[in-house]
Short mmCIF file of C-alpha atoms and ligand atoms in Angstrom, two decimals:
data_model
loop_
_atom_site.label_atom_id
_atom_site.label_comp_id
_atom_site.label_asym_id
_atom_site.label_seq_id
_atom_site.Cartn_x
_atom_site.Cartn_y
_atom_site.Cartn_z
CA MET A 103 89.38 -71.25 -35.77
CA ARG A 104 90.77 -69.32 -33.58
CA GLN A 105 92.20 -70.63 -30.41
CA SER A 106 92.23 -68.17 -27.09
CA SER A 107 95.91 -67.56 -25.96
CA GLY A 108 95.59 -68.98 -22.57
CA GLY A 109 96.74 -66.27 -21.15
CA TYR A 110 96.48 -66.73 -18.13
CA ALA A 111 99.42 -69.85 -17.98
CA SER A 112 101.76 -68.68 -16.56
CA THR A 113 99.86 -66.89 -13.85
CA TYR A 114 99.00 -69.81 -12.15
CA ALA A 115 101.61 -71.54 -12.80
CA PHE A 116 102.66 -69.39 -9.17
CA LEU A 117 99.37 -68.82 -8.50
CA ASP A 118 100.38 -70.79 -4.62
CA SER A 119 103.86 -69.47 -4.06
CA PRO A 120 104.63 -68.23 -0.63
CA LEU A 121 104.97 -64.99 -2.22
CA ILE A 122 101.84 -64.35 -3.99
CA GLN A 123 99.87 -65.85 -1.47
CA LYS A 124 101.42 -63.01 1.00
CA ILE A 125 100.03 -60.65 -2.24
CA ARG A 126 97.03 -62.05 -2.06
CA ALA A 127 96.77 -61.82 1.42
CA GLU A 128 97.16 -57.80 1.11
CA VAL A 129 94.98 -57.11 -2.07
CA PHE A 130 92.13 -59.26 -1.27
CA ASP A 131 89.71 -58.62 2.22
CA HIS A 132 88.46 -62.23 1.88
CA ASP A 133 91.14 -64.49 -0.33
CA ILE A 134 88.57 -66.96 -1.33
CA GLY A 135 90.89 -68.42 -4.60
CA GLN A 136 89.33 -66.16 -7.05
CA HIS A 137 90.98 -65.50 -10.42
CA SER A 138 88.58 -62.62 -11.70
CA TRP A 139 86.85 -59.29 -10.02
CA THR A 140 84.74 -60.99 -7.64
CA THR A 141 84.66 -60.73 -3.51
CA VAL A 142 82.19 -62.58 -1.11
CA THR A 143 79.94 -59.60 -1.08
CA GLU A 144 79.40 -60.36 -4.77
CA LEU A 145 79.07 -64.20 -4.64
CA ASP A 146 76.82 -64.16 -0.97
CA GLU A 147 74.66 -62.31 -3.47
CA PHE A 148 75.14 -64.79 -5.75
CA LEU A 149 73.99 -67.19 -3.37
CA VAL A 150 70.42 -65.25 -3.13
CA ASP A 151 70.63 -64.72 -6.77
CA LEU A 152 71.03 -68.75 -7.90
CA GLU A 153 68.35 -70.25 -6.26
CA LEU A 154 70.56 -73.24 -5.16
CA THR A 155 68.31 -76.01 -3.06
CA GLU A 156 70.57 -78.83 -1.55
CA SER A 157 69.69 -81.57 -4.58
CA GLY A 158 70.67 -79.05 -7.50
CA ARG A 159 73.90 -78.77 -9.94
CA LEU A 160 75.44 -75.92 -10.70
CA LEU A 161 77.97 -75.35 -13.00
CA ASP A 162 81.27 -73.22 -13.92
CA PHE A 163 81.69 -72.12 -17.09
CA GLY A 164 85.58 -70.97 -16.48
CA CYS A 165 86.28 -72.44 -12.89
CA GLY A 166 89.91 -71.53 -12.71
CA PRO A 167 91.63 -72.12 -10.08
CA GLY A 168 88.13 -72.47 -8.84
CA GLY A 169 87.30 -70.96 -5.56
CA PRO A 170 84.02 -69.54 -6.70
CA LEU A 171 83.08 -72.35 -7.46
CA THR A 172 84.22 -73.77 -3.90
CA TYR A 173 82.88 -71.22 -2.16
CA LEU A 174 79.74 -71.35 -3.40
CA VAL A 175 79.42 -75.22 -3.08
CA MET A 176 80.53 -74.85 0.97
CA ASN A 177 77.80 -72.23 1.02
CA ALA A 178 74.91 -74.35 -1.18
CA ASP A 179 75.62 -77.49 -0.72
CA VAL A 180 74.57 -78.16 -3.93
CA THR A 181 76.82 -80.58 -6.56
CA ALA A 182 79.11 -79.27 -9.45
CA THR A 183 80.48 -79.54 -12.21
CA GLY A 184 84.13 -76.97 -13.14
CA ILE A 185 85.14 -76.15 -16.75
CA GLU A 186 88.23 -74.64 -17.50
CA LEU A 187 90.70 -74.86 -20.14
CA ASP A 188 93.77 -73.78 -17.82
CA ALA A 189 95.91 -77.58 -16.62
CA ASP A 190 97.40 -75.25 -13.19
CA ALA A 191 94.58 -74.33 -13.36
CA LEU A 192 92.55 -76.89 -12.17
CA ARG A 193 95.85 -79.22 -10.41
CA LEU A 194 94.55 -75.58 -8.00
CA ALA A 195 90.96 -76.26 -7.98
CA LYS A 196 91.61 -79.63 -6.68
CA ASN A 197 93.86 -79.12 -4.41
CA ARG A 198 91.68 -76.10 -2.99
CA ALA A 199 88.34 -78.73 -3.26
CA ASP A 200 90.12 -80.95 -1.49
CA GLN A 201 90.76 -78.50 1.06
CA TYR A 202 88.33 -77.35 2.01
CA GLY A 203 85.96 -80.78 1.77
CA VAL A 204 83.84 -80.45 -1.13
CA ALA A 205 86.03 -82.34 -3.89
CA GLU A 206 83.50 -85.24 -3.53
CA LYS A 207 80.68 -82.97 -4.72
CA ILE A 208 82.85 -80.72 -7.41
CA GLU A 209 83.98 -82.54 -10.46
CA PHE A 210 86.10 -80.24 -12.88
CA GLN A 211 86.78 -80.69 -16.19
CA GLN A 212 89.60 -80.20 -18.66
CA VAL A 213 87.22 -78.47 -21.91
CA ASP A 214 87.89 -75.24 -24.16
CA ALA A 215 84.61 -73.41 -24.09
CA ASN A 216 84.93 -72.50 -27.44
CA ARG A 217 83.65 -76.02 -28.08
CA GLU A 218 80.43 -77.58 -27.31
CA LEU A 219 80.60 -78.44 -24.13
CA PRO A 220 80.83 -82.00 -23.39
CA LEU A 221 77.73 -82.44 -21.08
CA ASP A 222 74.30 -83.58 -21.13
CA ASN A 223 71.24 -81.17 -22.29
CA GLU A 224 69.42 -80.31 -19.09
CA THR A 225 71.63 -81.03 -16.72
CA PHE A 226 72.29 -77.79 -14.52
CA ASP A 227 69.96 -76.03 -12.36
CA ALA A 228 72.02 -72.98 -12.20
CA ALA A 229 75.76 -72.03 -14.47
CA ILE A 230 78.26 -69.14 -13.11
CA SER A 231 80.73 -67.57 -15.39
CA VAL A 232 83.12 -64.82 -14.04
CA ASP A 233 85.31 -62.68 -15.87
CA VAL A 234 85.26 -65.22 -18.39
CA VAL A 235 82.72 -64.73 -21.49
CA MET A 236 85.21 -61.85 -23.17
CA HIS A 237 88.55 -63.91 -23.95
CA LEU A 238 85.90 -66.42 -25.56
CA ILE A 239 85.28 -66.16 -29.54
CA ASP A 240 81.74 -66.52 -29.91
CA ARG A 241 80.40 -65.73 -26.91
CA LYS A 242 76.60 -66.08 -29.01
CA ASP A 243 77.06 -70.09 -29.44
CA VAL A 244 78.46 -70.39 -26.11
CA PHE A 245 75.15 -69.22 -24.44
CA ALA A 246 72.66 -71.39 -26.48
CA ASP A 247 75.07 -74.26 -25.59
CA ILE A 248 74.91 -72.95 -21.39
CA ALA A 249 71.46 -72.78 -22.25
CA ARG A 250 70.91 -76.53 -23.73
CA VAL A 251 72.98 -77.90 -20.19
CA LEU A 252 70.49 -75.69 -18.60
CA LYS A 253 66.85 -77.06 -17.15
CA THR A 254 64.48 -74.61 -17.85
CA HIS A 255 64.34 -72.25 -15.86
CA GLY A 256 67.65 -72.67 -15.05
CA ARG A 257 69.62 -69.03 -14.41
CA LEU A 258 72.52 -68.16 -15.42
CA LEU A 259 75.19 -65.31 -13.51
CA LEU A 260 77.09 -63.47 -15.68
CA THR A 261 79.81 -61.23 -14.93
CA ASP A 262 81.79 -59.18 -17.72
CA ALA A 263 84.74 -56.77 -17.66
CA GLY A 264 84.93 -55.90 -21.49
CA ILE A 265 82.09 -53.39 -22.40
CA VAL A 266 82.67 -50.61 -23.79
CA ALA A 267 81.13 -47.06 -22.35
CA GLY A 268 83.38 -44.33 -23.32
CA GLN A 269 86.55 -43.44 -25.58
CA VAL A 270 89.45 -46.33 -25.32
CA SER A 271 92.62 -46.40 -27.03
CA ASN A 272 94.48 -48.71 -29.16
CA GLU A 273 97.72 -48.74 -25.96
CA GLN A 274 94.55 -48.96 -23.61
CA VAL A 275 93.18 -52.32 -25.75
CA GLN A 276 96.64 -53.64 -25.86
CA ARG A 277 97.72 -53.05 -22.12
CA ARG A 278 93.97 -53.89 -20.80
CA SER A 279 95.09 -58.23 -22.89
CA TYR A 280 97.28 -58.74 -20.97
CA ASN A 281 95.28 -62.30 -20.21
CA GLY A 282 95.03 -62.80 -23.92
CA PHE A 283 92.85 -62.91 -26.52
CA SER A 284 89.95 -60.34 -25.06
CA GLN A 285 86.75 -59.67 -26.84
CA TYR A 286 85.05 -56.06 -25.79
CA VAL A 287 81.21 -55.20 -26.27
CA ALA A 288 79.04 -52.22 -26.52
CA ASP A 289 76.38 -52.27 -23.70
CA GLY A 290 73.30 -54.13 -24.90
CA PHE A 291 75.31 -56.69 -26.86
CA ASN A 292 75.44 -59.44 -24.26
CA GLU A 293 71.87 -58.95 -23.31
CA ALA A 294 70.72 -59.39 -27.01
CA ALA A 295 72.53 -62.02 -27.40
CA LEU A 296 71.19 -64.16 -24.29
CA ARG A 297 67.75 -62.58 -25.54
CA THR A 298 68.68 -64.46 -29.13
CA ALA A 299 70.90 -67.40 -26.74
CA GLY A 300 66.97 -68.75 -25.11
CA PHE A 301 67.33 -66.51 -21.97
CA GLU A 302 65.25 -63.62 -20.46
CA LEU A 303 67.21 -61.37 -18.26
CA LEU A 304 66.29 -60.56 -14.63
CA LYS A 305 68.72 -58.07 -13.46
CA LYS A 306 71.89 -56.01 -14.72
CA GLU A 307 74.14 -54.54 -12.50
CA GLU A 308 77.45 -52.70 -12.92
CA ASN A 309 80.21 -53.66 -10.41
CA SER A 310 83.42 -51.30 -11.77
CA GLN A 311 84.50 -50.31 -8.64
CA SER A 312 85.56 -53.62 -7.32
CA PRO A 313 88.12 -53.79 -10.60
CA ILE A 314 89.27 -50.81 -9.59
CA ASP A 315 89.74 -51.62 -5.87
CA ILE A 316 91.45 -54.49 -6.90
CA CYS A 317 94.02 -53.44 -9.45
CA ASN A 318 94.93 -50.60 -7.34
CA ARG A 319 95.69 -52.90 -4.10
CA ARG A 320 97.20 -55.50 -6.42
CA PHE A 321 99.70 -52.09 -7.58
CA THR A 322 100.51 -51.17 -4.52
CA ALA A 323 101.42 -55.39 -2.94
CA ARG A 324 102.88 -55.79 -6.05
CA THR A 325 105.45 -52.09 -5.80
CA ARG A 326 106.13 -53.47 -2.30
CA TYR A 327 107.52 -56.90 -3.11
CA LYS A 328 109.10 -55.56 -6.51
CA THR A 329 112.44 -57.14 -5.55
CA GLU A 330 111.45 -60.74 -5.33
CA LEU A 331 108.69 -60.64 -8.00
CA ILE A 332 111.44 -59.50 -11.05
CA ASP A 333 113.14 -62.87 -9.30
CA MET A 334 110.82 -64.95 -9.52
CA LEU A 335 109.29 -63.76 -13.39
CA GLY A 336 111.41 -61.38 -14.70
CA ARG A 337 111.72 -58.02 -15.00
CA ASP A 338 109.37 -57.30 -17.73
CA ALA A 339 106.64 -59.69 -16.22
CA PHE A 340 106.27 -57.07 -14.00
CA ASP A 341 106.51 -54.50 -15.24
CA ARG A 342 103.53 -55.85 -18.28
CA GLU A 343 101.35 -56.54 -15.46
CA GLN A 344 101.62 -52.98 -13.44
CA ALA A 345 101.61 -51.02 -16.38
CA TYR A 346 98.38 -53.57 -16.90
CA LEU A 347 97.08 -52.93 -13.33
CA GLU A 348 97.57 -49.21 -13.98
CA THR A 349 95.36 -49.31 -17.09
CA MET A 350 92.97 -51.38 -15.21
CA VAL A 351 92.42 -48.17 -12.88
CA GLU A 352 92.25 -45.58 -15.70
CA LEU A 353 90.16 -47.79 -17.60
CA TYR A 354 87.15 -48.59 -15.42
CA SER A 355 87.86 -44.94 -12.90
CA SER A 356 86.65 -42.91 -15.98
CA ARG A 357 84.00 -45.05 -17.37
CA ALA A 358 85.38 -45.98 -20.71
CA LEU A 359 85.01 -50.12 -19.63
CA ILE A 360 82.24 -51.23 -17.66
CA ARG A 361 82.11 -54.41 -15.38
CA TYR A 362 78.00 -55.98 -15.75
CA ARG A 363 76.83 -58.40 -13.88
CA TYR A 364 73.82 -60.18 -15.28
CA LEU A 365 71.31 -62.49 -13.60
CA CYS A 366 69.47 -64.63 -16.63
CA ARG A 367 66.62 -66.99 -16.51
CA LYS A 368 66.18 -70.31 -19.66
CA VAL A 369 63.20 -69.42 -20.97
C1 SAM B 676 89.06 -64.05 -15.41
S1 SAM B 676 90.03 -66.20 -14.87
C2 SAM B 676 88.23 -66.38 -14.15
C3 SAM B 676 88.60 -67.60 -13.52
C4 SAM B 676 86.91 -67.55 -12.18
N1 SAM B 676 86.24 -67.95 -12.67
C5 SAM B 676 87.25 -66.82 -10.88
O1 SAM B 676 86.14 -65.42 -10.95
O2 SAM B 676 88.69 -67.63 -10.28
C6 SAM B 676 89.33 -66.41 -16.46
C7 SAM B 676 89.37 -67.70 -16.81
O3 SAM B 676 89.06 -68.27 -17.85
C8 SAM B 676 89.64 -69.68 -18.42
N2 SAM B 676 89.22 -69.42 -20.03
C9 SAM B 676 89.96 -68.71 -21.04
N3 SAM B 676 89.72 -69.01 -21.95
C10 SAM B 676 88.49 -70.34 -22.08
C11 SAM B 676 88.26 -71.53 -22.54
N4 SAM B 676 88.20 -71.34 -24.17
N5 SAM B 676 87.89 -72.80 -22.46
C12 SAM B 676 87.69 -72.46 -20.89
N6 SAM B 676 88.42 -71.87 -20.15
C13 SAM B 676 88.56 -70.22 -20.57
C14 SAM B 676 91.15 -68.75 -18.20
O4 SAM B 676 91.99 -70.04 -18.67
C15 SAM B 676 90.64 -68.06 -16.47
O5 SAM B 676 91.16 -68.72 -15.72
#
Protein backbone atom coordinates (compact mmCIF):
# COMPACT_ATOMS: atom_id res chain seq x y z
CA MET A 1 0.00 0.00 0.00
CA ARG A 2 1.26 3.52 -0.76
CA GLN A 3 1.99 5.71 2.22
CA SER A 4 1.14 9.41 2.25
CA SER A 5 4.40 11.29 2.34
CA GLY A 6 3.81 13.31 5.51
CA GLY A 7 4.99 16.55 3.91
CA TYR A 8 3.69 18.62 6.82
CA ALA A 9 6.51 17.45 9.10
CA SER A 10 8.89 20.34 8.34
CA THR A 11 6.10 22.90 8.85
CA TYR A 12 5.02 21.49 12.21
CA ALA A 13 8.60 21.29 13.52
CA PHE A 14 8.79 25.11 13.42
CA LEU A 15 5.14 26.10 13.93
CA ASP A 16 5.52 27.32 17.52
CA SER A 17 8.78 29.23 16.89
CA PRO A 18 8.57 32.99 17.64
CA LEU A 19 9.29 33.85 13.98
CA ILE A 20 6.47 31.68 12.59
CA GLN A 21 4.12 32.97 15.28
CA LYS A 22 4.97 36.55 14.23
CA ILE A 23 4.21 35.69 10.59
CA ARG A 24 0.93 33.96 11.54
CA ALA A 25 -0.16 37.07 13.44
CA GLU A 26 0.17 39.01 10.17
CA VAL A 27 -1.63 36.35 8.11
CA PHE A 28 -4.71 35.55 10.20
CA ASP A 29 -7.19 38.14 11.47
CA HIS A 30 -7.90 35.64 14.22
CA ASP A 31 -5.20 32.98 14.63
CA ILE A 32 -6.87 29.94 16.17
CA GLY A 33 -3.94 27.63 15.38
CA GLN A 34 -5.31 26.34 12.08
CA HIS A 35 -2.95 24.88 9.50
CA SER A 36 -5.48 24.90 6.69
CA TRP A 37 -7.69 27.33 4.78
CA THR A 38 -10.31 27.62 7.47
CA THR A 39 -11.13 30.79 9.38
CA VAL A 40 -13.13 31.71 12.46
CA THR A 41 -15.98 32.83 10.21
CA GLU A 42 -16.13 29.38 8.64
CA LEU A 43 -15.82 27.60 12.00
CA ASP A 44 -18.67 29.66 13.43
CA GLU A 45 -20.77 28.35 10.53
CA PHE A 46 -19.57 24.81 11.37
CA LEU A 47 -20.92 25.33 14.90
CA VAL A 48 -24.40 25.95 13.49
CA ASP A 49 -24.27 23.27 10.77
CA LEU A 50 -22.97 20.48 13.00
CA GLU A 51 -25.90 20.90 15.45
CA LEU A 52 -23.64 19.94 18.36
CA THR A 53 -25.17 19.60 21.78
CA GLU A 54 -23.39 19.63 25.13
CA SER A 55 -23.36 15.86 25.53
CA GLY A 56 -22.16 15.38 21.95
CA ARG A 57 -18.99 13.67 20.78
CA LEU A 58 -17.04 15.13 17.89
CA LEU A 59 -14.36 13.50 15.71
CA ASP A 60 -11.72 15.60 13.95
CA PHE A 61 -10.30 13.54 11.14
CA GLY A 62 -6.78 14.93 10.48
CA CYS A 63 -6.77 17.47 13.30
CA GLY A 64 -3.22 18.78 12.64
CA PRO A 65 -2.09 21.13 15.42
CA GLY A 66 -5.65 21.12 16.81
CA GLY A 67 -6.69 24.71 16.12
CA PRO A 68 -10.18 24.14 14.67
CA LEU A 69 -10.91 21.28 17.08
CA THR A 70 -9.96 23.29 20.17
CA TYR A 71 -12.06 26.20 18.92
CA LEU A 72 -15.14 24.00 18.36
CA VAL A 73 -14.80 22.18 21.70
CA MET A 74 -14.46 25.50 23.56
CA ASN A 75 -17.51 26.97 21.84
CA ALA A 76 -19.82 23.94 21.74
CA ASP A 77 -18.73 22.41 25.05
CA VAL A 78 -18.54 18.90 23.56
CA THR A 79 -16.03 16.10 24.10
CA ALA A 80 -13.88 15.12 21.16
CA THR A 81 -11.29 12.88 19.56
CA GLY A 82 -8.64 14.24 17.22
CA ILE A 83 -6.79 11.84 14.97
CA GLU A 84 -3.63 12.80 13.12
CA LEU A 85 -0.54 11.16 11.63
CA ASP A 86 2.13 13.69 12.52
CA ALA A 87 3.66 13.48 16.01
CA ASP A 88 4.75 17.14 16.08
CA ALA A 89 1.22 18.23 15.15
CA LEU A 90 -0.19 16.15 18.01
CA ARG A 91 2.31 17.66 20.47
CA LEU A 92 1.19 21.15 19.38
CA ALA A 93 -2.48 20.11 19.55
CA LYS A 94 -2.14 18.79 23.12
CA ASN A 95 -0.34 21.98 24.21
CA ARG A 96 -3.08 24.06 22.64
CA ALA A 97 -5.90 22.12 24.32
CA ASP A 98 -4.04 22.48 27.62
CA GLN A 99 -3.46 26.21 27.13
CA TYR A 100 -7.19 26.77 26.48
CA GLY A 101 -8.37 24.60 29.38
CA VAL A 102 -10.01 21.84 27.31
CA ALA A 103 -7.36 19.10 27.61
CA GLU A 104 -9.78 16.94 29.63
CA LYS A 105 -12.35 17.12 26.85
CA ILE A 106 -10.15 16.09 23.91
CA GLU A 107 -8.42 12.80 23.32
CA PHE A 108 -5.72 12.85 20.63
CA GLN A 109 -4.58 9.72 18.81
CA GLN A 110 -1.74 9.18 16.39
CA VAL A 111 -3.45 7.35 13.55
CA ASP A 112 -2.78 6.83 9.86
CA ALA A 113 -6.14 7.73 8.37
CA ASN A 114 -5.44 5.52 5.35
CA ARG A 115 -6.08 2.55 7.62
CA GLU A 116 -9.28 1.54 9.38
CA LEU A 117 -9.87 3.84 12.36
CA PRO A 118 -9.20 2.27 15.78
CA LEU A 119 -12.61 3.57 16.91
CA ASP A 120 -15.86 1.79 17.74
CA ASN A 121 -18.91 1.79 15.49
CA GLU A 122 -21.51 4.55 16.00
CA THR A 123 -19.47 6.48 18.56
CA PHE A 124 -19.67 10.08 17.33
CA ASP A 125 -22.50 12.58 16.86
CA ALA A 126 -20.52 14.61 14.36
CA ALA A 127 -17.23 14.66 12.47
CA ILE A 128 -15.13 17.28 10.73
CA SER A 129 -12.25 16.95 8.33
CA VAL A 130 -10.66 20.22 7.34
CA ASP A 131 -8.50 20.19 4.20
CA VAL A 132 -7.23 16.64 4.76
CA VAL A 133 -8.97 14.36 2.29
CA MET A 134 -6.82 15.35 -0.70
CA HIS A 135 -3.83 13.79 1.09
CA LEU A 136 -5.45 10.37 1.54
CA ILE A 137 -5.07 7.42 -0.78
CA ASP A 138 -8.66 6.25 -1.22
CA ARG A 139 -11.35 8.63 -0.02
CA LYS A 140 -14.12 6.13 -0.78
CA ASP A 141 -12.78 3.83 1.96
CA VAL A 142 -12.18 6.79 4.24
CA PHE A 143 -15.75 8.12 3.90
CA ALA A 144 -17.13 4.63 4.59
CA ASP A 145 -15.03 4.37 7.75
CA ILE A 146 -16.14 7.81 8.96
CA ALA A 147 -19.75 6.69 8.36
CA ARG A 148 -19.06 3.56 10.42
CA VAL A 149 -17.97 5.52 13.52
CA LEU A 150 -20.78 8.11 13.24
CA LYS A 151 -24.19 7.52 14.80
CA THR A 152 -27.22 7.43 12.47
CA HIS A 153 -28.02 11.01 11.37
CA GLY A 154 -24.55 12.08 12.59
CA ARG A 155 -23.22 15.02 10.60
CA LEU A 156 -19.97 15.30 8.67
CA LEU A 157 -18.42 18.60 7.62
CA LEU A 158 -15.71 18.11 5.07
CA THR A 159 -13.61 20.68 3.23
CA ASP A 160 -11.60 19.85 0.13
CA ALA A 161 -9.38 22.34 -1.71
CA GLY A 162 -8.45 19.81 -4.37
CA ILE A 163 -11.36 20.12 -6.82
CA VAL A 164 -10.34 20.57 -10.46
CA ALA A 165 -12.56 22.96 -12.40
CA GLY A 166 -10.29 24.29 -15.13
CA GLN A 167 -6.87 23.99 -16.76
CA VAL A 168 -4.01 22.85 -14.51
CA SER A 169 -0.51 22.20 -15.84
CA ASN A 170 1.93 19.54 -14.63
CA GLU A 171 4.22 22.29 -13.24
CA GLN A 172 1.30 23.77 -11.27
CA VAL A 173 0.36 20.36 -9.88
CA GLN A 174 3.96 19.81 -8.82
CA ARG A 175 4.19 23.16 -7.01
CA ARG A 176 0.68 22.84 -5.52
CA SER A 177 1.58 19.40 -4.09
CA TYR A 178 4.22 20.99 -1.83
CA ASN A 179 2.81 19.25 1.27
CA GLY A 180 3.35 15.75 -0.10
CA PHE A 181 1.02 13.11 -1.53
CA SER A 182 -1.99 14.93 -3.01
CA GLN A 183 -4.95 13.91 -5.17
CA TYR A 184 -7.14 16.25 -7.19
CA VAL A 185 -10.67 15.23 -8.17
CA ALA A 186 -13.33 16.43 -10.59
CA ASP A 187 -16.29 18.41 -9.30
CA GLY A 188 -18.96 15.86 -8.35
CA PHE A 189 -16.54 13.09 -7.35
CA ASN A 190 -16.81 13.73 -3.60
CA GLU A 191 -20.62 13.88 -3.71
CA ALA A 192 -20.78 10.46 -5.42
CA ALA A 193 -18.23 8.94 -3.01
CA LEU A 194 -20.09 10.34 0.01
CA ARG A 195 -23.40 8.95 -1.26
CA THR A 196 -21.86 5.50 -1.79
CA ALA A 197 -20.46 5.64 1.76
CA GLY A 198 -23.96 6.19 3.17
CA PHE A 199 -24.18 9.98 3.45
CA GLU A 200 -26.88 12.35 2.30
CA LEU A 201 -25.51 15.71 1.10
CA LEU A 202 -27.27 18.60 2.88
CA LYS A 203 -25.19 21.51 1.61
CA LYS A 204 -22.23 22.27 -0.65
CA GLU A 205 -20.60 25.69 -0.58
CA GLU A 206 -17.56 27.14 -2.31
CA ASN A 207 -14.89 28.95 -0.34
CA SER A 208 -11.94 29.49 -2.65
CA GLN A 209 -11.35 33.05 -1.45
CA SER A 210 -9.89 31.85 1.81
CA PRO A 211 -6.84 30.09 0.26
CA ILE A 212 -6.30 33.13 -1.99
CA ASP A 213 -6.32 35.58 0.93
CA ILE A 214 -4.20 33.39 3.23
CA CYS A 215 -1.61 32.66 0.51
CA ASN A 216 -1.34 36.32 -0.52
CA ARG A 217 -0.81 37.39 3.08
CA ARG A 218 1.62 34.57 3.80
CA PHE A 219 3.67 35.42 0.71
CA THR A 220 3.89 39.09 1.74
CA ALA A 221 4.73 38.36 5.40
CA ARG A 222 7.34 35.76 4.44
CA THR A 223 8.93 38.25 2.03
CA ARG A 224 9.22 40.73 4.92
CA TYR A 225 11.00 38.13 7.11
CA LYS A 226 12.95 36.54 4.25
CA THR A 227 16.42 36.79 5.85
CA GLU A 228 15.32 35.26 9.17
CA LEU A 229 13.34 32.52 7.36
CA ILE A 230 16.30 31.57 5.16
CA ASP A 231 18.50 31.35 8.30
CA MET A 232 15.92 29.04 9.91
CA LEU A 233 14.78 26.89 6.95
CA GLY A 234 17.42 27.29 4.23
CA ARG A 235 17.14 29.01 0.86
CA ASP A 236 15.61 26.07 -1.02
CA ALA A 237 12.80 25.58 1.48
CA PHE A 238 12.07 29.32 1.49
CA ASP A 239 11.90 29.51 -2.32
CA ARG A 240 9.81 26.37 -2.64
CA GLU A 241 7.16 27.64 -0.26
CA GLN A 242 7.04 31.03 -1.97
CA ALA A 243 6.51 29.26 -5.33
CA TYR A 244 3.76 27.15 -3.74
CA LEU A 245 2.00 30.26 -2.40
CA GLU A 246 2.19 32.06 -5.78
CA THR A 247 0.83 28.95 -7.54
CA MET A 248 -2.03 28.67 -5.05
CA VAL A 249 -3.12 32.26 -5.77
CA GLU A 250 -2.86 31.63 -9.51
CA LEU A 251 -4.92 28.40 -9.40
CA TYR A 252 -7.74 29.55 -7.11
CA SER A 253 -8.02 33.07 -8.61
CA SER A 254 -8.55 31.55 -12.06
CA ARG A 255 -10.88 28.92 -10.56
CA ALA A 256 -8.77 26.15 -12.09
CA LEU A 257 -8.95 24.67 -8.57
CA ILE A 258 -11.80 25.16 -6.10
CA ARG A 259 -12.22 24.67 -2.38
CA TYR A 260 -15.61 23.28 -1.38
CA ARG A 261 -17.26 22.60 1.93
CA TYR A 262 -19.69 19.66 2.12
CA LEU A 263 -22.21 19.19 4.92
CA CYS A 264 -23.62 15.65 5.03
CA ARG A 265 -25.71 13.44 7.27
CA LYS A 266 -25.30 9.72 7.77
CA VAL A 267 -28.47 8.12 6.46
C1 LIG B 1 -3.99 21.02 5.77
S1 LIG B 1 -3.60 20.12 7.23
C2 LIG B 1 -5.08 20.40 8.16
C3 LIG B 1 -4.91 20.26 9.64
C4 LIG B 1 -6.15 20.62 10.47
N1 LIG B 1 -7.33 19.96 9.97
C5 LIG B 1 -6.36 22.12 10.48
O1 LIG B 1 -7.38 22.58 9.92
O2 LIG B 1 -5.53 22.83 11.05
C6 LIG B 1 -3.77 18.43 6.71
C7 LIG B 1 -3.46 17.45 7.81
O3 LIG B 1 -3.71 16.12 7.36
C8 LIG B 1 -2.77 15.27 8.00
N2 LIG B 1 -2.66 14.00 7.29
C9 LIG B 1 -2.21 13.77 6.04
N3 LIG B 1 -2.22 12.45 5.76
C10 LIG B 1 -2.69 11.84 6.87
C11 LIG B 1 -2.95 10.47 7.22
N4 LIG B 1 -2.68 9.49 6.36
N5 LIG B 1 -3.45 10.18 8.44
C12 LIG B 1 -3.72 11.18 9.33
N6 LIG B 1 -3.50 12.49 9.07
C13 LIG B 1 -3.00 12.81 7.86
C14 LIG B 1 -1.48 16.08 7.91
O4 LIG B 1 -0.47 15.60 8.79
C15 LIG B 1 -2.00 17.46 8.26
O5 LIG B 1 -1.93 17.71 9.64
